[in-house]
Coordinates of C-alpha atoms and ligand atoms in Angstrom, one line a residue:
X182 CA 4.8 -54.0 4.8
X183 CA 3.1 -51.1 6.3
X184 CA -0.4 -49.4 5.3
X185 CA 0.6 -46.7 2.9
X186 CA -1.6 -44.1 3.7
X187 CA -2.5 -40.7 1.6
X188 CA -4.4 -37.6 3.7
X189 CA -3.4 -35.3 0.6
X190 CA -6.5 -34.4 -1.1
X191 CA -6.9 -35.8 -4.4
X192 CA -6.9 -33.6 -8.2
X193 CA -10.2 -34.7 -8.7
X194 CA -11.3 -33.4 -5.1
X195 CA -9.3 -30.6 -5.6
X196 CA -10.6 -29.9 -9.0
X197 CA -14.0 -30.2 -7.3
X198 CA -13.6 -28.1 -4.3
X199 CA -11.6 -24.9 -6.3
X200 CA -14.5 -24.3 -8.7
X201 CA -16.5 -24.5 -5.9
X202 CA -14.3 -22.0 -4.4
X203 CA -14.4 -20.0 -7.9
X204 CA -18.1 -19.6 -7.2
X205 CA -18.2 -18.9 -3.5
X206 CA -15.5 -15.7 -4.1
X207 CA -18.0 -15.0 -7.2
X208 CA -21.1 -14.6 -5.1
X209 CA -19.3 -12.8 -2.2
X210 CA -18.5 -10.2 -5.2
X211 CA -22.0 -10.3 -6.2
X212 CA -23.4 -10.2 -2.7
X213 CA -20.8 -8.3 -1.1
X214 CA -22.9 -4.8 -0.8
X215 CA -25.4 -7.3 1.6
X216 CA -23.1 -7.0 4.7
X217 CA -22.8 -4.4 6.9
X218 CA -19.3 -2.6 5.9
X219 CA -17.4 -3.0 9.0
X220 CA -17.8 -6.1 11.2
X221 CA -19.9 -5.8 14.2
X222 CA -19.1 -8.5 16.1
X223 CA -17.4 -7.5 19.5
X224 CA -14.4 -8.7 20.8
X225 CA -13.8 -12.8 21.3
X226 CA -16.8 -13.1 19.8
X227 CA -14.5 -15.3 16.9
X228 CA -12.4 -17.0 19.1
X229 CA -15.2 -18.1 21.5
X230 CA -16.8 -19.9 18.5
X231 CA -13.4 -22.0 17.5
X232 CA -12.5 -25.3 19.4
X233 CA -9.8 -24.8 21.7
X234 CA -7.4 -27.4 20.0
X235 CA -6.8 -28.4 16.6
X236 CA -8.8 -31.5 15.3
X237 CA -7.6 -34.8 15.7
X238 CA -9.0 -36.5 12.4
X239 CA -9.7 -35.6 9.3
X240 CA -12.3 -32.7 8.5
X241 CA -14.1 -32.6 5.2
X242 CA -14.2 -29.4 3.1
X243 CA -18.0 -29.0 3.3
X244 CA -17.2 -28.9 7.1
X245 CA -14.7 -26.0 6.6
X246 CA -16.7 -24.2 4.6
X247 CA -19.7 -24.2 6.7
X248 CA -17.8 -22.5 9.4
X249 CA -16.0 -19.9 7.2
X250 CA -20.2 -18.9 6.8
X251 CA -20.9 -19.3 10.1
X252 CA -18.0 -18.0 11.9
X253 CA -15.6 -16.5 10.0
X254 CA -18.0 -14.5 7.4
X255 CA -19.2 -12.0 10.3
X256 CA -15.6 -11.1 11.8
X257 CA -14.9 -9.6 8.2
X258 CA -14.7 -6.0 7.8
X259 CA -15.8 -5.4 3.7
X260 CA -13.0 -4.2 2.5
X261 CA -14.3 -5.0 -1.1
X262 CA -17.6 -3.4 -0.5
X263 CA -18.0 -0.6 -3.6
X264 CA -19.2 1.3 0.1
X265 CA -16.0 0.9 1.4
X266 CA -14.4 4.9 2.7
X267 CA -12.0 4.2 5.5
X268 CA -8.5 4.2 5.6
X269 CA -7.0 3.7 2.2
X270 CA -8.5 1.1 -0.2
X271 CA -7.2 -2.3 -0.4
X272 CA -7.9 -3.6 -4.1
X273 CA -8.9 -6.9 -5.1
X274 CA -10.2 -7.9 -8.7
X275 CA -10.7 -11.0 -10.6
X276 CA -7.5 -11.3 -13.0
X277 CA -5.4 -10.2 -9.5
X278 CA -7.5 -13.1 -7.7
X279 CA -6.9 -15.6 -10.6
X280 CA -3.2 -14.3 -11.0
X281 CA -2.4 -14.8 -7.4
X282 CA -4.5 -18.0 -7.2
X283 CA -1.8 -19.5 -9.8
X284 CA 1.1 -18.2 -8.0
X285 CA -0.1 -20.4 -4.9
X286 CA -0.8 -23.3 -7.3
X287 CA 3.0 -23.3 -8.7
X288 CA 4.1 -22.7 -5.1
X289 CA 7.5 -20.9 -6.9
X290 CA 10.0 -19.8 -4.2
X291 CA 12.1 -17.1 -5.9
X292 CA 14.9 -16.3 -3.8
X293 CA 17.2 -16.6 -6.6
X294 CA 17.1 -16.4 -10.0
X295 CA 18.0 -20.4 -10.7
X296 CA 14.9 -21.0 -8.4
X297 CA 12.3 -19.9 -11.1
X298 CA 13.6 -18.1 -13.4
X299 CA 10.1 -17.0 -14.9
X300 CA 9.7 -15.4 -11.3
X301 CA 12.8 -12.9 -11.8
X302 CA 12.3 -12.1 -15.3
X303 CA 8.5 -11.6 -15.1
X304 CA 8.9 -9.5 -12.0
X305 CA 12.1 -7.2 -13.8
X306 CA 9.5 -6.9 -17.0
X307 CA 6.6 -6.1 -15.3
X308 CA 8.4 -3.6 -13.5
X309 CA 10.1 -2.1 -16.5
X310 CA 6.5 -1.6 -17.8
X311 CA 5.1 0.1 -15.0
X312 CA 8.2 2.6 -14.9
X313 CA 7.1 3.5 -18.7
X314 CA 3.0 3.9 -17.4
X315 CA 4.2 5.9 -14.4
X316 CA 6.5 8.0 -16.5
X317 CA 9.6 7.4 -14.6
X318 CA 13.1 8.6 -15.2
X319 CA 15.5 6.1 -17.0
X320 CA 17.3 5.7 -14.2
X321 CA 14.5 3.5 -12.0
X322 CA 14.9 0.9 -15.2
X323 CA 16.7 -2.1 -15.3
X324 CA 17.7 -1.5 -18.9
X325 CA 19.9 1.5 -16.9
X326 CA 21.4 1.9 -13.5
X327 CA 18.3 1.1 -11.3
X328 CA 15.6 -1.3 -11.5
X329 CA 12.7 -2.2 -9.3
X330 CA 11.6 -5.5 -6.9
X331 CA 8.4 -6.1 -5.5
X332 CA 8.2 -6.2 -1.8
X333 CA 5.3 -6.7 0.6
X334 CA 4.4 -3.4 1.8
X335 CA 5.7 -0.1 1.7
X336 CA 7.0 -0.6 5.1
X337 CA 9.5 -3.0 3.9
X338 CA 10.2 -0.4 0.8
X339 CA 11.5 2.3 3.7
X340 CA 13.3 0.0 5.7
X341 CA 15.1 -1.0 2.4
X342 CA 15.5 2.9 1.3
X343 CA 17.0 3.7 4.7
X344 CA 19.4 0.4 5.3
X345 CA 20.6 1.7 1.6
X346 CA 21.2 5.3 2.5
X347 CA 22.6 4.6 5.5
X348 CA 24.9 2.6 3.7
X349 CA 25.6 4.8 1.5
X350 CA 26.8 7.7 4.2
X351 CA 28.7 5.1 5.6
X352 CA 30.8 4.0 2.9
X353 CA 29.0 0.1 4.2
X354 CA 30.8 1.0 7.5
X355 CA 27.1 0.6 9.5
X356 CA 26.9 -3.2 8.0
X357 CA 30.2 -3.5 8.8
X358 CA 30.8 -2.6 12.3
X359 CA 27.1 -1.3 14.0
X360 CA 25.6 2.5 14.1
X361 CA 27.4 5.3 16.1
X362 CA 24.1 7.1 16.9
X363 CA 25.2 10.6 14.9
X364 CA 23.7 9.8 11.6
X365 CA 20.2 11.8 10.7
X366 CA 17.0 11.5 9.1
X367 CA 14.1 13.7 8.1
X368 CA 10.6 13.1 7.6
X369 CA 7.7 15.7 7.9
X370 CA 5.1 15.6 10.9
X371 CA 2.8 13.9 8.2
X372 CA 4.8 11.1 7.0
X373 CA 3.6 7.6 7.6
X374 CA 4.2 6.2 10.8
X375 CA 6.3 3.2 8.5
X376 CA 9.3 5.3 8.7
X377 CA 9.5 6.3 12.2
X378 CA 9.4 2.1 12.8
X379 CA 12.0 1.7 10.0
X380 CA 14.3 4.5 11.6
X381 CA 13.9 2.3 14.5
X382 CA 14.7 -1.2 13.4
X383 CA 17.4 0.1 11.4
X384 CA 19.5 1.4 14.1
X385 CA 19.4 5.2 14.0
X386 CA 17.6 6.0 16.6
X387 CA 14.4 8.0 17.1
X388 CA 16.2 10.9 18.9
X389 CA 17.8 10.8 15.7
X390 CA 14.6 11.3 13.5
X391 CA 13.2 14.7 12.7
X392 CA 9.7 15.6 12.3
X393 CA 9.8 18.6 10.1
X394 CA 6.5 21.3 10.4
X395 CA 4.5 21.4 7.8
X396 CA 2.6 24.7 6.0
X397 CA -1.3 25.1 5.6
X398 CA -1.6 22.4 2.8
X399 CA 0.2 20.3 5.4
X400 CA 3.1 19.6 3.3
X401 CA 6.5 19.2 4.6
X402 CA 8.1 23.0 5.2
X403 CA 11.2 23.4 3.0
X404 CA 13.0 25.8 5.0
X405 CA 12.3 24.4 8.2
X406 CA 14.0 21.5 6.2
X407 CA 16.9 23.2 5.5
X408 CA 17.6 24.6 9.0
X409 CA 17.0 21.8 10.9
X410 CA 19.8 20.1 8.3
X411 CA 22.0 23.0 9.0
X412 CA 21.5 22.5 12.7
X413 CA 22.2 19.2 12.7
X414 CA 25.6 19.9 10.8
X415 CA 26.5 22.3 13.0
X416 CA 26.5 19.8 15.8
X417 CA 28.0 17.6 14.1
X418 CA 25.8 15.2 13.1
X419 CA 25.7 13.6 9.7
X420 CA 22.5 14.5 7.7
X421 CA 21.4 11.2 5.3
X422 CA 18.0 10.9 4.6
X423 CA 15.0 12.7 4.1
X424 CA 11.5 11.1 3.1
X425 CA 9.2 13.0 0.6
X426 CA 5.5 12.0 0.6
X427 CA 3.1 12.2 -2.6
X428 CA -0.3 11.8 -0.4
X429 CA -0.1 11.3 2.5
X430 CA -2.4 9.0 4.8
X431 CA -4.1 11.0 7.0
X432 CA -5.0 14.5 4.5
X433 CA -3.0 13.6 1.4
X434 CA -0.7 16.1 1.4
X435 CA 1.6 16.4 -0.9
X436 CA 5.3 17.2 -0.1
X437 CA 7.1 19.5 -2.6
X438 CA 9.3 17.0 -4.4
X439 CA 11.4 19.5 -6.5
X440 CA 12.4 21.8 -3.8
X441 CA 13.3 18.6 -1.4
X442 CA 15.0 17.0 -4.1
X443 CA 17.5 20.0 -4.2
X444 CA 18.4 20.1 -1.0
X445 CA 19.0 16.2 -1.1
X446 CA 21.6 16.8 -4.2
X447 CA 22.9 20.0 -2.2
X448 CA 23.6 18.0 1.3
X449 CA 24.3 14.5 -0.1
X450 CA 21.0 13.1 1.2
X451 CA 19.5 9.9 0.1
X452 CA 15.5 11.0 -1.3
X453 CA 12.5 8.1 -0.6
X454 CA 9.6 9.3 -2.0
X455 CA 6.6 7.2 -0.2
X456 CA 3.6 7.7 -2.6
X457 CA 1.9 4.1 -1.2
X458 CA -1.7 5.1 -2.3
X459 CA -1.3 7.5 -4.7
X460 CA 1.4 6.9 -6.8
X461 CA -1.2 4.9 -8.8
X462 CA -2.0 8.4 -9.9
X463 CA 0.8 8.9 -11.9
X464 CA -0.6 6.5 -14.4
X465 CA -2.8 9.0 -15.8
X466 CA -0.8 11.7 -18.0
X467 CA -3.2 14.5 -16.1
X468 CA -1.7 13.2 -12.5
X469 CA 1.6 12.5 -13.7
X470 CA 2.6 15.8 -12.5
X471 CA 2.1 15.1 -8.5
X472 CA 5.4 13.3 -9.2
X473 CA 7.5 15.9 -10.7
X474 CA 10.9 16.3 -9.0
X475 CA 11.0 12.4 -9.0
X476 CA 14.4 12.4 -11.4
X477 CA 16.2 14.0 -8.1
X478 CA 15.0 10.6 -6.1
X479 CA 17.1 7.8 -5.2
X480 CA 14.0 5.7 -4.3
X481 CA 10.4 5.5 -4.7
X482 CA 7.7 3.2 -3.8
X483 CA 3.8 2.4 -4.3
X484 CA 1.2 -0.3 -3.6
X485 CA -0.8 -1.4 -6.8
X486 CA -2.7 -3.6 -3.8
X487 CA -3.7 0.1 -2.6
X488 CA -5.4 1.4 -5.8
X489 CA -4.3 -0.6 -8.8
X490 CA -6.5 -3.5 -8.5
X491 CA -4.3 -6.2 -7.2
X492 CA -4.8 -7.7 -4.3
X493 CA -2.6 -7.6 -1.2
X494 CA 0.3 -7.7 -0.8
X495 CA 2.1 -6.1 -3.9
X496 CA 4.2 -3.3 -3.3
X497 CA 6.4 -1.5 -6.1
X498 CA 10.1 0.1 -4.6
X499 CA 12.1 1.3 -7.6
X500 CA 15.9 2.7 -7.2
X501 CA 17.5 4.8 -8.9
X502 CA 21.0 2.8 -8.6
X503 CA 20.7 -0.9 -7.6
X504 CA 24.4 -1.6 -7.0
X505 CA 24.0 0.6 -3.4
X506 CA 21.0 -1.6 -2.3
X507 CA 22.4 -4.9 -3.7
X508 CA 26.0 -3.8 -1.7
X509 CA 23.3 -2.9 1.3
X510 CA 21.5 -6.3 1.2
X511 CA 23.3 -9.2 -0.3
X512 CA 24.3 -11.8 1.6
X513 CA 26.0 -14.9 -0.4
X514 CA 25.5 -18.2 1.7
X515 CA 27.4 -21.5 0.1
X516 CA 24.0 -23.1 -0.2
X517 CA 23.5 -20.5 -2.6
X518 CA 25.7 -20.5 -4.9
X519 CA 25.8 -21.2 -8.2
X520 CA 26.6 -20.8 -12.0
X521 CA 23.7 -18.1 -13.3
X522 CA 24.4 -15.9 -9.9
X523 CA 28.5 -15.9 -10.4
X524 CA 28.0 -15.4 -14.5
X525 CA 26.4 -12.1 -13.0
X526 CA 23.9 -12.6 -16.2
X527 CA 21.0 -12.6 -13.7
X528 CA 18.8 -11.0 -11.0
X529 CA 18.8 -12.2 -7.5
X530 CA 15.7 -10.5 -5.7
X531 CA 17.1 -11.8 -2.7
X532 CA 19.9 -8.9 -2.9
X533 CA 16.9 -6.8 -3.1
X534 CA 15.1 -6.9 0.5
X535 CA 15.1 -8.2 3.9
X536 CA 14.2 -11.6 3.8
X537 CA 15.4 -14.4 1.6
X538 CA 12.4 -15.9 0.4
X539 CA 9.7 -14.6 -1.8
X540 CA 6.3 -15.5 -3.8
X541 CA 5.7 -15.1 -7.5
X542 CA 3.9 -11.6 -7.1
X543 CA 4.5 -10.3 -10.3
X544 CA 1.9 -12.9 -11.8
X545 CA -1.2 -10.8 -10.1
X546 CA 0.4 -7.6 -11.8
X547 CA 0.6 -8.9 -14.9
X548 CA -2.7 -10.6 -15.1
X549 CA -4.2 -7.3 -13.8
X550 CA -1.8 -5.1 -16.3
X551 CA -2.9 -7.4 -19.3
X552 CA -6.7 -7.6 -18.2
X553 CA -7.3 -4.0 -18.2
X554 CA -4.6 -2.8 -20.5
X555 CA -2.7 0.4 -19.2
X556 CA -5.9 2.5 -21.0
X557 CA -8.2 0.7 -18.5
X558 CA -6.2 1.5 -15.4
X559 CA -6.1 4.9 -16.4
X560 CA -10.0 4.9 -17.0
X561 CA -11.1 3.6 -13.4
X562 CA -8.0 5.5 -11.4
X563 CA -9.6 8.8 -13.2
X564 CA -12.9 7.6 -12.7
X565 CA -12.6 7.8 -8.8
X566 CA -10.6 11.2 -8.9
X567 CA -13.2 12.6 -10.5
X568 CA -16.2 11.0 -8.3
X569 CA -13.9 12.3 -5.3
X570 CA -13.6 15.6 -6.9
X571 CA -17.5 15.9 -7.1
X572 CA -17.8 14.6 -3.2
X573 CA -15.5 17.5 -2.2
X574 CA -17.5 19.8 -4.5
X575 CA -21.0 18.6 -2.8
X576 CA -19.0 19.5 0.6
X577 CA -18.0 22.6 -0.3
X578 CA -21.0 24.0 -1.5
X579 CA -22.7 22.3 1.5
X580 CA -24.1 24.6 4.6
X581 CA -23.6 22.7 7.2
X582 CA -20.0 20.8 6.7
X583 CA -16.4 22.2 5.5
X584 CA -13.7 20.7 3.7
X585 CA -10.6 21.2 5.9
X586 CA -7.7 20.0 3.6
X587 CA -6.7 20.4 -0.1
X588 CA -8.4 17.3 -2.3
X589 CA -6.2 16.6 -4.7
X590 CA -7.4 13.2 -5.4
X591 CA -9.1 10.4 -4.4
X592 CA -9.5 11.7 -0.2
X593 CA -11.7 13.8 0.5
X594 CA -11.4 15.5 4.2
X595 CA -14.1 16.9 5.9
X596 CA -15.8 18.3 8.8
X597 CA -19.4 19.2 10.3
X598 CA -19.9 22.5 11.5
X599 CA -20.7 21.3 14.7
X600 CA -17.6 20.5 16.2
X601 CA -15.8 17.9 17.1
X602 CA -18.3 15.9 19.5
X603 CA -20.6 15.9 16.9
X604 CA -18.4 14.5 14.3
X605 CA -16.9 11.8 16.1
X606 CA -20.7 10.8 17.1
X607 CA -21.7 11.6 13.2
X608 CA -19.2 8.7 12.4
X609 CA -19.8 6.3 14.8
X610 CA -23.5 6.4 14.1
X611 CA -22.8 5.9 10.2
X612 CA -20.5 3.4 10.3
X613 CA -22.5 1.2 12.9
X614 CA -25.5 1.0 10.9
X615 CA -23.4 -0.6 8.2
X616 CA -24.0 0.6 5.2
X617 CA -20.7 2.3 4.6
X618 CA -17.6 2.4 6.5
X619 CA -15.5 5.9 6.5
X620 CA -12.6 6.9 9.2
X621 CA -11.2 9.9 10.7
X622 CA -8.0 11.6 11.3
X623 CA -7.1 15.0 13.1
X624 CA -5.9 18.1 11.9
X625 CA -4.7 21.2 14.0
X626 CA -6.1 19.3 16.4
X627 CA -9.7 18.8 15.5
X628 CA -11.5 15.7 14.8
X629 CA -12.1 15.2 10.8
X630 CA -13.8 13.0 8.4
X631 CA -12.4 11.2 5.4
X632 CA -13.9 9.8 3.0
X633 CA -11.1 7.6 0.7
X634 CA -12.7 6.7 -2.8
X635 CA -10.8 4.3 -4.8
X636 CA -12.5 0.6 -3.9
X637 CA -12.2 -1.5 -7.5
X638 CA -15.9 -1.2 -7.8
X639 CA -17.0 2.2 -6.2
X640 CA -19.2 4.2 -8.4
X641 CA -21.0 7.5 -8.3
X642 CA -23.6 6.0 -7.4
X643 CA -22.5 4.6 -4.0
X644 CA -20.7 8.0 -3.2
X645 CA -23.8 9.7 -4.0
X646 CA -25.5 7.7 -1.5
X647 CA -23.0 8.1 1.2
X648 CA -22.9 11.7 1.1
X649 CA -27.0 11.6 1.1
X650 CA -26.4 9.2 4.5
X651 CA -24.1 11.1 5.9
X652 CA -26.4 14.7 5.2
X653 CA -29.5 12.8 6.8
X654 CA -28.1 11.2 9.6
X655 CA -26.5 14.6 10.3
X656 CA -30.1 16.3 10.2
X657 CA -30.8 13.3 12.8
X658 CA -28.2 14.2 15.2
X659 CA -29.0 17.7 15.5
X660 CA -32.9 17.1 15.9
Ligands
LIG785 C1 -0.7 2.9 3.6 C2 0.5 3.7 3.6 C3 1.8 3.2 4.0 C4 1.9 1.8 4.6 O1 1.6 0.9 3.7 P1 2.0 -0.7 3.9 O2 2.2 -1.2 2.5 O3 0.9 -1.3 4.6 O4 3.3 -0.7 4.7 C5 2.9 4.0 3.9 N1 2.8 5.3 3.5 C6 1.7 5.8 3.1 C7 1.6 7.2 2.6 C8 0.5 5.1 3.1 O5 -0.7 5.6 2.8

C-alpha cells in the first residue's frame, strides 16, 4: 500500500496556533494607535517583497506569521485606529471577531434552509430583532409581509431593490424576456455611486438614470423629482424607482423620506431607502426620526459593519413584501430540491439575493447584539453623535475654518478659510504624518474636509486631539 500522508494541520496545532492568533489580534487592538493611520508604503512596495510563485513545500506557521509583521503589517491602512476620520468607519469589535471567527470554524454554507438550519432561523430572528431596535414598520418583519436577509454590502442591497422593482413594473416580464430600454429610475446627484453601477448591471441603462438637483442642505429636490417623473411620462417612459438616502456619503445629507414616499405611492414607484452608515442611528429613540416616512418604503438597507460594531461584511436589506423579491430572485435547480423548501414551512435566503451561496453572518450580529445589549449600542452610537456634534461646534465657533454642510450626525464637513489649495495641502500634510487619517469630498465645487467619527473605540479624547492637529498644522501652513 501507499504512504498515507496528512498536510492538514493537526487540533492540537491548531489549538496552538489560534490562541496564538487570539493574542496577536489582542495586541494589534492594544497597539493599534502605534501605526501611522494610513499606510505609507508606495506602490509595489508589497508585491516586490512576495516570491513570485507559490511555495513548493510545506511552510510552518511561525514562518507566515513573520511575514504578516514584516510585510503585510505596513501595507495596512488602520481602519481600527480610535484616530481613524476617512471615509466611513468600518467596525470591528471582539464579540463580532469571535462571532465571525466561529462562523469560519463551522464552515456552514446556507443556501438553503436544509443546509443549516440554525443559519436561516438565526439570521430571520436577528433580523426580526433589529426591525424592533430600529423601530420599523410591521411590514419589514417576517412575522408580516416582509422580512429581511443579510447580504454583503449595500451594493448588493440596491441591485436586489432595483431587480425587484423592475420586476414589479414589469409584471416579471424583464426576467422573462430582457429590458426594452423605457423603464426609469431616480436617484439624487448625492446618491451613492452603488446605484448608478446597479442601474447598470441590471439592464436599464444609464441614459435611463436620473440624477435629481438637490437644495442647500444637499438633499434630493422634491419638485425637481416630480417633474422630471412627469417628463418622463410624457415621453412615454415608465417611471419605477426612486432611491431616497438617509446620510449620504460624501455630506450626509438627508433626503426628505415623507415627501418622496408620496410621490412613490402616487406614481407607482418602487422606494429604496440607502441609509448604509447611518441607519445605525435609528437605534437610538432621539435619531429615530431621520427615518420617518420609512412606512411609505418598499426597501431599506444598512451596514452594522459601518457603525454597529460588526465587522465586515454584514449588511441589513429589509422589504416590505418578500413574495416580489423571492418572485424576482428564485431560481429552483433539481439539485435543490427537497422536502422543507416544497412544505413552504421554511426560508430559503438563496431566493433572497444574487448569488447562491452564503456564510453564517448572522452569528457576528448576534454575538455583537447580545454583548452589548440593545442599551449598549445605543450608548456608544450616541456617544460619537455627540463627540461629532462638539467637533462641528469647535469648527463653527473657530476663526479660521467653516463648516460647509448641515451635521446631523456623526460627519462633520469642513473647510479652511484659505481656499481650496490650502485645504487639499492641509490634508495631505495631516494624514502623511500619521497620526490620523481624514478624507475629503467636494461641494459646489470646492474642496472640503470630513471628518467621519464613529470608529468602535473613538473617544473625545482622540477627536480633541485631531481637531488640536488639524488647528496647529494649519498655523504651520500659513507661517
Ligand atoms: C458606504 C455606502 C454605500 C456602499 O456600501 P457598500 O456596503 O460598500 O456597498 C452605499 N451607500 C451609502 C450612503 C454609503 O455610505
Amino acid at each position: 500500500m501507499e504512504n498515507i500522508k496528512n498536510y492538514h494541520m493537526s487540533s492540537e496545532e491548531f489549538r496552538k496556533q489560534g490562541k496564538q492568533m487570539i493574542d496577536w489580534i489582542a495586541d494589534y487592538y492594544e497597539n493599534v494607535e502605534k501605526y501611522p493611520v494610513l499606510s505609507q508604503v508606495k506602490p509595489g512596495e508589497i508585491t516586490e517583497q512576495l516570491p513570485l510563485n507559490a511555495p513548493e513545500v510545506s511552510e510552518s506557521m511561525d514562518q507566515i506569521m513573520t511575514d504578516v509583521n514584516a510585510i503585510i503589517m505596513p501595507g495596512i491602512t488602520h481602519w481600527q485606529s480610535p484616530n481613524f476620520f476617512a471615509f466611513f468607519p468600518s467596525n470591528s469589535s471582539g464579540p463580532s471577531v469571535l462571532g465571525d471567527l466561529l462562523s469560519s470554524g463551522l464552515g456552514v454554507q446556507g443556501m438553503i434552509w436544509a443546509t443549516s438550519p440554525a443559519c436561516t432561523e438565526l439570521e430571520t430572528r436577528v433580523l426580526d430583532w433589529l426591525a424592533g431596535m430600529l423601530q420599523l414598520p410591521e411590514q419589514f418583519k417576517s412575522t408580516s409581509t416582509g422580512g429581511a436577509v443579510i447580504q454583503d454590502t449595500a451594493s448588493s442591497a440596491a441591485l436586489s431593490a432595483i431587480l425587484a422593482a423592475r420586476e414589479k413594473k414589469t409584471n416579471y416580464q424583464v426576467n422573462e424576456s430582457g429590458c426594452s430600454g423605457n423603464l426609469v429610475a431616480y436617484i439624487s446627484s448625492q446618491t451613492h455611486s452603488s446605484l448608478e453601477k446597479a442601474i447598470k448591471i441590471a439592464g436599464i441603462g444609464k441614459n435611463n438614470l436620473r440624477l435629481i438637483g438637490v437644495d442647500e442642505k444637499l438633499a434630493m429636490r422634491v419638485d425637481l423629482l416630480e417633474s422630471a417623473i412627469e417628463n418622463d411620462l410624457q415621453n412615454g417612459l415608465i417611471p419605477f424607482f426612486v432611491c431616497a438616502t438617509v446620510g449620504s456619503t460624501s455630506t450626509n445629507a438627508i433626503d426628505p423620506l415623507i415627501e418622496i414616499g408620496n410621490i412613490c405611492r402616487k406614481y407607482d414607484l418602487w422606494m429604496h431607502i440607502d441609509a448604509a452608515m447611518s441607519g445605525t442611528a435609528a437605534i437610538c429613540p432621539e435619531y429615530r426620526h431621520f427615518l420617518d416616512g420609512i412606512e411609505l418604503a418598499d426597501s431599506f438597507s444598512f451596514n452594522p459593519h459601518k457603525w454597529m460594531f460588526t465587522n465586515f461584511d454584514c449588511n441589513c436589506f429589509f422589504v416590505a413584501d418578500r413574495s416580489v423579491l423571492i418572485k424576482t430572485l428564485s431560481i429552483l435547480p433539481e439539485y435543490l430540491k427537497n422536502q422543507a423548501t416544497e412544505s413552504g414551512a421554511v426560508i430559503d435566503y438563496r431566493d433572497w439575493h444574487i448569488q447562491l451561496g452564503r456564510r453564517f453572518r448572522s452569528l457576528k450580529l448576534w454575538f455583537v447584539i447580545r454583548h452589548y445589549g440593545v442599551s449598549g449600542l445605543r450608548y456608544h452610537i450616541s456617544e460619537h453623535v455627540r463627540i461629532a456634534q462638539e467637533f462641528a461646534e469647535w469648527v463653527r465657533t473657530s476663526a479660521d475654518f467653516d463648516l460647509v454642510a448641515p451635521a446631523p450626525l456623526n460627519l462633520v464637513c469642513f473647510a479652511h478659510k484659505n481656499g481650496n489649495d490650502f485645504n487639499r495641502k492641509l490634508l495631505e500634510t495631516i494624514n502623511a504624518e500619521g497620526t490620523m487619517y481624514f478624507t475629503h469630498t467636494v461641494v459646489n465645487g470646492n474642496y472640503v474636509l470630513r471628518m467621519c467619527i464613529g470608529q468602535t473605540n473613538t473617544k473625545e479624547e482622540h477627536v480633541r486631539q485631531a481637531w488640536e492637529t488639524i488647528q496647529e498644522t494649519a498655523k504651520k501652513l500659513e507661517s
